[in-house]
Coordinates of C-alpha atoms and ligand atoms in Angstrom, one line a residue:
M26 CA -31.6 10.7 -24.6
S27 CA -30.5 14.0 -23.2
S28 CA -33.7 14.5 -21.2
A29 CA -33.4 10.9 -19.8
F30 CA -29.9 11.7 -18.6
G31 CA -31.1 15.0 -17.1
T32 CA -33.9 13.2 -15.3
A33 CA -31.4 10.6 -14.0
R34 CA -29.1 13.4 -12.8
R35 CA -32.0 15.0 -11.1
A36 CA -33.0 11.8 -9.4
F37 CA -29.4 11.4 -8.1
A38 CA -29.3 15.0 -6.8
S39 CA -28.6 15.2 -3.1
P40 CA -27.3 18.0 -0.9
A41 CA -24.5 15.6 0.0
R42 CA -23.5 15.4 -3.6
H43 CA -22.0 18.8 -3.5
P44 CA -18.8 20.2 -5.0
R45 CA -17.6 21.0 -1.5
T46 CA -18.0 17.3 -0.5
A47 CA -16.2 16.2 -3.6
V48 CA -13.3 18.6 -2.8
V49 CA -13.1 17.5 0.8
L50 CA -13.0 13.8 -0.1
G51 CA -10.7 14.6 -3.1
R52 CA -8.2 16.3 -0.8
L53 CA -8.1 13.2 1.5
L54 CA -7.7 10.9 -1.5
A55 CA -4.9 12.9 -3.0
L56 CA -3.1 13.0 0.4
G57 CA -3.6 9.3 0.9
F58 CA -2.4 8.4 -2.6
L59 CA 0.7 10.6 -2.1
V60 CA 1.5 8.8 1.2
C61 CA 1.0 5.4 -0.5
M62 CA 3.1 6.5 -3.5
L63 CA 6.1 7.6 -1.4
T64 CA 6.0 4.5 0.9
G65 CA 5.3 2.3 -2.1
L66 CA 8.3 3.7 -4.1
Y67 CA 10.5 3.0 -1.1
S68 CA 9.2 -0.6 -0.8
H69 CA 9.5 -1.2 -4.5
F70 CA 13.0 0.1 -5.0
I71 CA 14.4 -1.5 -1.9
Q72 CA 13.4 -4.8 -3.4
D73 CA 14.4 -3.8 -7.0
P74 CA 16.9 -1.0 -6.8
L75 CA 18.0 1.0 -9.8
P76 CA 21.8 1.2 -10.2
G77 CA 23.4 3.5 -7.6
M78 CA 20.4 3.5 -5.2
V79 CA 21.4 3.3 -1.5
F80 CA 19.0 2.8 1.3
P81 CA 19.4 3.7 5.0
T82 CA 19.8 0.8 7.5
R83 CA 18.5 2.9 10.3
P84 CA 16.2 3.4 12.0
A85 CA 15.8 -0.3 12.2
W86 CA 12.0 0.1 12.2
L87 CA 12.0 2.3 9.0
Y88 CA 10.6 -0.3 6.7
R89 CA 8.2 -1.6 9.3
V90 CA 6.6 1.8 9.8
S91 CA 6.7 2.7 6.2
Q92 CA 5.0 -0.5 5.0
G93 CA 2.6 -0.5 7.9
V94 CA 1.5 3.1 6.9
H95 CA 1.3 2.0 3.2
V96 CA -1.1 -0.8 3.9
A97 CA -3.1 1.0 6.6
V98 CA -3.6 4.2 4.5
G99 CA -4.4 2.1 1.3
T100 CA -7.0 0.2 3.2
A101 CA -8.6 3.3 4.7
L102 CA -8.7 4.9 1.2
I103 CA -11.2 2.3 0.1
P104 CA -14.3 3.8 1.8
V105 CA -13.1 7.3 0.9
L106 CA -12.8 6.4 -2.8
L107 CA -16.3 4.8 -2.7
A108 CA -17.7 7.9 -1.0
K109 CA -16.1 10.2 -3.6
L110 CA -17.5 8.1 -6.5
W111 CA -20.9 8.2 -4.9
T112 CA -20.7 12.0 -4.6
V113 CA -19.7 12.7 -8.2
Q114 CA -21.8 9.9 -9.8
P115 CA -24.5 12.3 -11.2
L116 CA -21.8 13.9 -13.4
L117 CA -21.7 10.6 -15.4
F118 CA -25.1 11.5 -16.7
Q119 CA -24.2 14.3 -18.9
W120 CA -25.3 14.5 -22.5
P121 CA -23.5 14.7 -24.9
P122 CA -20.8 13.0 -22.8
V123 CA -18.0 15.2 -24.3
R124 CA -18.5 18.6 -25.7
T125 CA -15.0 20.2 -25.8
L126 CA -11.4 19.2 -25.9
R127 CA -11.1 20.2 -22.2
G128 CA -14.1 18.0 -21.6
L129 CA -12.4 15.1 -23.3
L130 CA -9.3 15.6 -21.2
E131 CA -11.4 15.8 -18.1
R132 CA -13.5 12.7 -18.7
G133 CA -10.6 10.7 -20.1
S134 CA -8.5 11.4 -17.0
I135 CA -11.4 10.6 -14.7
A136 CA -12.1 7.3 -16.5
L137 CA -8.5 6.3 -16.1
L138 CA -8.2 7.6 -12.5
V139 CA -11.4 5.8 -11.4
A140 CA -10.5 2.5 -13.1
A141 CA -6.8 2.5 -12.0
S142 CA -7.7 3.5 -8.4
L143 CA -10.3 0.8 -8.0
V144 CA -8.0 -1.9 -9.3
E145 CA -5.1 -0.6 -7.3
L146 CA -6.9 -0.6 -4.0
A147 CA -8.6 -3.9 -4.7
I148 CA -5.4 -5.8 -5.7
G149 CA -3.6 -4.2 -2.8
L150 CA -6.2 -5.4 -0.4
A151 CA -6.2 -8.9 -2.0
N152 CA -2.4 -9.0 -1.6
T153 CA -2.6 -8.4 2.1
F154 CA -4.5 -11.7 2.2
Q155 CA -2.0 -13.3 -0.2
W156 CA -4.9 -13.9 -2.6
Y157 CA -4.0 -13.6 -6.2
P158 CA -7.0 -14.3 -8.4
W159 CA -5.4 -12.8 -11.5
P160 CA -2.8 -13.9 -14.1
F161 CA -0.5 -10.9 -13.8
R162 CA 2.3 -10.2 -11.4
F163 CA 1.2 -8.2 -8.4
R164 CA 4.1 -5.9 -7.7
E165 CA 4.8 -4.8 -11.3
T166 CA 1.1 -4.2 -11.9
H167 CA 0.6 -2.3 -8.6
F168 CA 3.7 -0.2 -9.4
A169 CA 2.5 0.6 -13.0
L170 CA -1.0 1.5 -11.8
A171 CA 0.5 3.8 -9.2
W172 CA 2.1 5.9 -11.9
T173 CA -1.1 5.8 -13.9
I174 CA -3.0 7.2 -10.9
I175 CA -0.4 9.9 -10.2
G176 CA -0.5 11.0 -13.9
A177 CA -4.3 10.9 -14.2
L178 CA -4.6 12.7 -10.8
A179 CA -2.3 15.5 -12.0
V180 CA -4.5 16.0 -15.1
H181 CA -7.7 15.7 -13.0
I182 CA -6.5 18.3 -10.4
G183 CA -5.4 20.6 -13.3
V184 CA -8.8 20.4 -15.0
K185 CA -10.7 20.7 -11.8
L186 CA -8.6 23.5 -10.3
P187 CA -11.3 26.2 -10.5
V188 CA -13.8 23.9 -8.6
I189 CA -11.1 23.0 -6.1
V190 CA -10.2 26.6 -5.5
R191 CA -13.8 27.6 -5.3
W192 CA -14.7 25.0 -2.7
W193 CA -11.4 24.6 -0.9
R194 CA -12.9 26.5 2.1
R195 CA -16.4 26.0 3.2
R196 CA -18.5 28.9 1.9
G197 CA -22.2 29.4 1.3
S198 CA -23.5 26.6 -0.8
V199 CA -27.0 27.9 -1.4
D200 CA -28.2 29.5 -4.5
A201 CA -29.8 32.9 -4.9
E202 CA -33.1 31.6 -3.7
G203 CA -31.5 30.2 -0.5
R204 CA -31.8 26.5 -1.6
L205 CA -28.9 24.1 -1.2
L206 CA -27.4 23.7 -4.6
P207 CA -28.4 20.2 -5.8
V208 CA -25.6 20.1 -8.3
G209 CA -22.5 18.1 -9.1
P210 CA -19.0 19.4 -8.7
G211 CA -18.1 22.3 -10.9
E212 CA -21.6 23.5 -11.4
G213 CA -21.7 25.7 -8.3
E214 CA -20.3 28.6 -10.2
L215 CA -22.9 28.3 -13.0
S216 CA -25.9 30.5 -13.3
R217 CA -29.3 28.8 -13.5
P218 CA -29.5 28.9 -17.4
E219 CA -26.0 27.7 -17.6
R220 CA -26.8 24.8 -15.2
T221 CA -29.8 24.0 -17.3
R222 CA -27.7 23.8 -20.4
A223 CA -24.9 21.9 -18.6
R224 CA -27.4 19.3 -17.6
G225 CA -28.6 19.0 -21.2
L226 CA -32.1 20.0 -20.3
T227 CA -34.4 22.3 -22.1
G228 CA -35.6 25.4 -20.3
A229 CA -39.1 24.0 -20.2
L230 CA -38.1 20.7 -18.8
Q231 CA -35.9 22.4 -16.2
R232 CA -38.9 24.6 -15.2
R233 CA -41.1 21.5 -14.8
I234 CA -38.5 19.8 -12.7
D235 CA -38.0 22.9 -10.6
A236 CA -41.8 23.1 -10.0
A237 CA -41.9 19.5 -8.9
P238 CA -41.7 18.8 -5.2
Q239 CA -38.1 18.6 -4.0
P240 CA -36.9 15.2 -2.9
P241 CA -36.6 15.1 0.9
E242 CA -33.1 15.6 2.2
V243 CA -32.1 12.1 3.3
L244 CA -28.4 12.6 3.5
S245 CA -26.6 15.8 4.4
R246 CA -23.0 16.6 3.6
R247 CA -22.1 16.3 7.2
T248 CA -23.7 12.8 7.5
L249 CA -21.8 11.6 4.4
L250 CA -18.5 12.9 5.6
V251 CA -19.0 11.5 9.2
A252 CA -20.1 8.1 7.8
T253 CA -17.0 8.0 5.5
G254 CA -14.7 8.9 8.4
A255 CA -16.3 6.3 10.6
A256 CA -15.9 3.6 7.9
A257 CA -12.3 4.5 7.3
A258 CA -11.6 4.5 11.1
A259 CA -13.4 1.2 11.5
V260 CA -11.4 -0.6 8.8
T261 CA -8.2 0.9 10.2
A262 CA -8.9 0.0 13.8
T263 CA -9.8 -3.6 12.9
T264 CA -6.7 -4.2 10.7
V265 CA -3.9 -2.0 11.8
G266 CA -3.3 -4.3 14.9
Q267 CA -1.3 -6.6 12.5
S268 CA 1.5 -4.1 12.8
L269 CA 0.6 -1.7 15.6
P270 CA 0.9 -3.6 19.0
P271 CA -1.5 -1.4 21.0
L272 CA -4.3 -2.1 18.6
A273 CA -3.6 -5.8 18.3
P274 CA -6.6 -6.8 20.4
L275 CA -8.9 -5.0 17.9
N276 CA -7.4 -6.8 14.9
A277 CA -10.5 -8.7 13.6
F278 CA -9.9 -8.7 9.9
A279 CA -6.2 -8.5 9.1
P280 CA -4.9 -11.9 7.9
R281 CA -2.1 -12.0 10.5
A282 CA -2.3 -11.7 14.3
L283 CA 0.7 -10.2 15.9
R284 CA 2.1 -13.3 17.6
Y285 CA 0.3 -16.3 16.3
G286 CA 3.1 -18.3 14.7
P287 CA 5.7 -20.6 16.4
Q288 CA 8.1 -18.7 18.7
G289 CA 5.6 -15.8 18.8
L290 CA 6.1 -14.7 15.2
P291 CA 3.9 -15.2 12.1
V292 CA 5.1 -17.3 9.2
N293 CA 4.5 -16.6 5.6
R294 CA 5.8 -19.8 4.1
T295 CA 6.3 -22.8 6.3
A296 CA 9.2 -25.3 5.8
A297 CA 6.7 -27.9 4.7
E298 CA 5.3 -25.5 2.0
A299 CA 8.8 -24.7 0.9
G300 CA 9.6 -28.5 0.8
V301 CA 12.7 -28.1 3.0
V302 CA 11.8 -29.9 6.3
R303 CA 14.3 -32.7 5.6
L304 CA 17.1 -30.4 4.5
A305 CA 16.5 -28.0 7.4
R306 CA 17.0 -30.9 9.9
D307 CA 20.1 -32.4 8.0
A308 CA 22.9 -32.8 10.5
G309 CA 25.4 -32.4 7.6
W310 CA 24.2 -28.8 6.9
T311 CA 26.9 -26.2 6.4
L312 CA 26.9 -22.5 5.6
T313 CA 29.2 -21.6 2.8
V314 CA 30.8 -18.2 2.9
A315 CA 32.7 -17.1 -0.2
G316 CA 35.0 -14.1 -0.7
P317 CA 36.8 -13.0 -3.8
D318 CA 39.6 -15.5 -3.3
R319 CA 38.8 -17.4 -0.1
F320 CA 36.1 -19.7 0.9
A321 CA 34.9 -21.1 4.3
A322 CA 32.3 -23.7 5.3
F323 CA 30.6 -23.4 8.7
P324 CA 28.7 -26.4 10.2
L325 CA 26.1 -25.3 12.8
D326 CA 28.4 -26.0 15.8
A327 CA 31.1 -23.8 14.2
L328 CA 28.6 -20.9 13.8
R329 CA 27.5 -21.4 17.5
A330 CA 31.2 -21.2 18.6
L331 CA 31.7 -17.8 17.0
P332 CA 30.9 -14.6 18.9
Q333 CA 27.1 -14.2 19.2
T334 CA 25.2 -11.0 19.0
E335 CA 21.7 -10.4 20.2
V336 CA 19.5 -7.9 18.5
E337 CA 15.9 -6.8 18.5
L338 CA 14.6 -6.4 14.9
P339 CA 11.2 -6.6 13.2
I340 CA 10.0 -9.0 10.5
A341 CA 8.0 -6.6 8.4
C342 CA 6.2 -8.3 5.6
V343 CA 5.3 -6.3 2.4
E344 CA 1.7 -7.5 3.0
G345 CA 1.5 -5.2 6.0
W346 CA 2.0 -7.4 9.1
S347 CA 5.1 -7.0 11.3
T348 CA 6.4 -8.1 14.6
N349 CA 9.5 -7.3 16.6
A350 CA 11.5 -10.2 17.8
R351 CA 14.8 -11.0 19.6
W352 CA 17.3 -12.7 17.3
K353 CA 20.7 -14.1 18.2
G354 CA 23.5 -15.2 15.9
V355 CA 26.7 -14.3 14.1
R356 CA 27.2 -10.9 12.5
V357 CA 27.3 -11.1 8.7
R358 CA 30.1 -8.6 8.9
D359 CA 32.3 -11.0 10.9
L360 CA 31.6 -13.9 8.6
M361 CA 32.5 -11.8 5.5
A362 CA 35.7 -10.7 7.3
V363 CA 36.8 -14.3 7.6
V364 CA 37.0 -14.6 3.8
G365 CA 38.4 -11.0 3.4
A366 CA 35.1 -9.6 1.9
E367 CA 34.1 -7.1 4.5
G368 CA 32.2 -4.1 3.0
R369 CA 31.2 -6.0 -0.2
E370 CA 27.7 -6.6 -1.5
V371 CA 26.6 -10.1 -0.5
V372 CA 24.5 -12.6 -2.4
V373 CA 22.4 -14.5 0.1
R374 CA 21.3 -18.0 -1.0
S375 CA 18.7 -20.3 0.5
F376 CA 18.4 -24.0 0.0
A377 CA 14.7 -23.5 -0.5
K378 CA 13.6 -23.0 -4.1
G379 CA 11.2 -20.3 -5.1
A380 CA 10.9 -16.6 -5.4
Y381 CA 13.0 -15.6 -2.5
S382 CA 15.7 -18.2 -2.8
T383 CA 18.4 -15.6 -3.6
T384 CA 18.5 -12.0 -2.3
L385 CA 21.1 -9.3 -2.5
L386 CA 22.5 -7.6 0.7
P387 CA 24.0 -4.2 -0.3
P388 CA 27.3 -3.3 1.4
E389 CA 25.8 -0.9 3.9
F390 CA 23.4 -3.7 5.2
A391 CA 26.2 -6.3 5.1
L392 CA 28.4 -4.0 7.3
D393 CA 25.7 -3.0 9.7
P394 CA 26.4 -4.6 13.2
L395 CA 22.7 -5.5 13.5
T396 CA 22.7 -7.7 10.4
L397 CA 23.0 -11.3 11.5
V398 CA 23.0 -14.9 10.4
A399 CA 20.4 -15.7 13.1
L400 CA 20.4 -19.1 14.9
E401 CA 18.0 -18.2 17.7
L402 CA 14.7 -16.5 17.9
N403 CA 13.1 -15.2 21.1
G404 CA 15.5 -17.3 23.2
E405 CA 15.1 -20.6 21.4
A406 CA 16.9 -22.3 18.6
L407 CA 15.3 -21.1 15.3
H408 CA 12.1 -23.0 14.4
V409 CA 12.2 -24.7 11.0
D410 CA 9.3 -22.5 9.8
H411 CA 11.4 -19.4 10.7
G412 CA 14.4 -20.6 8.6
A413 CA 16.4 -23.1 10.7
P414 CA 19.2 -23.9 10.8
A415 CA 20.1 -20.3 10.0
R416 CA 18.4 -17.2 8.4
L417 CA 19.3 -13.7 7.6
I418 CA 17.9 -10.8 9.7
A419 CA 18.8 -7.2 8.9
P420 CA 17.5 -3.8 10.0
A421 CA 15.1 -1.7 7.8
R422 CA 14.6 -4.5 5.2
P423 CA 11.3 -5.9 3.9
G424 CA 10.4 -9.4 5.1
V425 CA 10.8 -10.9 1.6
L426 CA 14.6 -10.0 1.8
Q427 CA 15.0 -11.7 5.2
T428 CA 16.1 -15.0 3.6
K429 CA 15.3 -18.2 5.5
W430 CA 17.0 -21.6 5.3
L431 CA 20.4 -20.2 4.4
R432 CA 22.9 -22.1 2.3
A433 CA 25.5 -19.6 1.3
L434 CA 26.8 -16.0 1.5
E435 CA 28.8 -14.9 -1.5
A436 CA 30.7 -11.6 -1.8
R437 CA 30.2 -9.8 -5.1
Ligands
MTE26 N1 14.0 -18.8 1.5 C1 12.9 -18.1 1.8 N2 13.1 -17.0 2.6 C2 12.0 -16.3 3.0 C3 10.7 -16.5 2.4 C4 10.6 -17.6 1.5 O1 9.5 -17.9 1.0 N3 11.7 -18.3 1.2 N4 9.7 -15.7 2.7 C5 10.0 -14.3 3.1 C6 8.9 -13.5 3.6 S1 7.8 -12.9 2.4 C7 8.8 -13.1 4.9 S2 7.6 -12.0 5.3 C8 9.7 -13.6 5.9 C9 8.9 -14.2 7.0 O2 9.7 -14.7 8.0 P1 9.0 -15.6 9.2 O3 8.3 -16.7 8.5 O4 10.1 -16.0 10.1 O5 8.1 -14.7 9.9 O6 10.6 -14.6 5.4 C10 11.1 -14.3 4.2 N5 12.2 -15.2 3.9
MO27 MO1 6.6 -11.2 3.3

């Protein structure tokens, strides 16, 4: 068994599978995961705040940029993760698999890290396509896996610190005989007999292997890193146009084009899908506004007769696409003032059923002069697919909280 594993590792040996490569890719992965963690925490808690959490309403593009970065970096990490796995793959062929407690920690954390990272990136990518081929809830799972990754990554970095330090800067990566070290990460510091033992080979077998002709160098470290960089750049360039206007013409693979929906704005859920077309066109529609002890009902004409404000704000979907648009309507602040509830938290209700039928507007968002009950979009009366007769639009909020097809605003 051990010699079979040794032979397998020998067969996988490549100058590109070098501890230095593993460290370079590992640094990129760690940085990428950190960026995704921070932007992900922001997106998670703005949708599901813990008691006492307050979020900035400015800059208005904050959520748009944060979530655009989250999805772009997460997507670019996929080729980097695959390259890293390819690089360290020979280390899987070690016999016996675990020799020490440290080895158990090392392999356990790696197993968790690899599994969690693969699932995290895969379901994240699927989510950008609104494809949910699994029975669990996406956001909770994505969140829990993120913590798993951070924890396993901390252990992994701790265990691998000697290798990381050793190969942080590029140094000679040839052995005493001047050959490139065809070793896995961590073995660079080992002497030849130690390496032989680490590979689970007998000295005789190692000598026979060393005497055999070396496999030709098919892939250098540089080639691997350049190819990985090119792959990451390619997936980014062909998807980031869903949120970054200058690259919109290159957007070949992202599910949303910048301006493909009615009134130049994508739609996630149409009025037909939400089953609200008839209600949205009902001439008897009114917006109910409720304060602590007062109550008002505004038909569409009454809303149009109130002072109108025009703002430019993005719709920034959690799935990564975003578009700026011009909105016109009545300030939520003014409506809440009518019922004596200025400065309160507001419950926003839609007449559409479903996951986003009720959202919470914290006081700082309800007070912000950019937060509107929008009646117009890009110079026209709101399209039913964008939430007619009226929808919420606020700065620095994820798309899911920009409630369409409004029914009521209630102070809490
Ligand atoms: N009532 C209701 N409001 C909703 C939704 C919904 O399904 N129902 N979808 C939300 C999501 S996920 C997004 S991204 C935005 C999209 O707005 P748009 O269709 O005008 O682009 O609306 C939000 N408002
Ligand atoms: Mo969304």
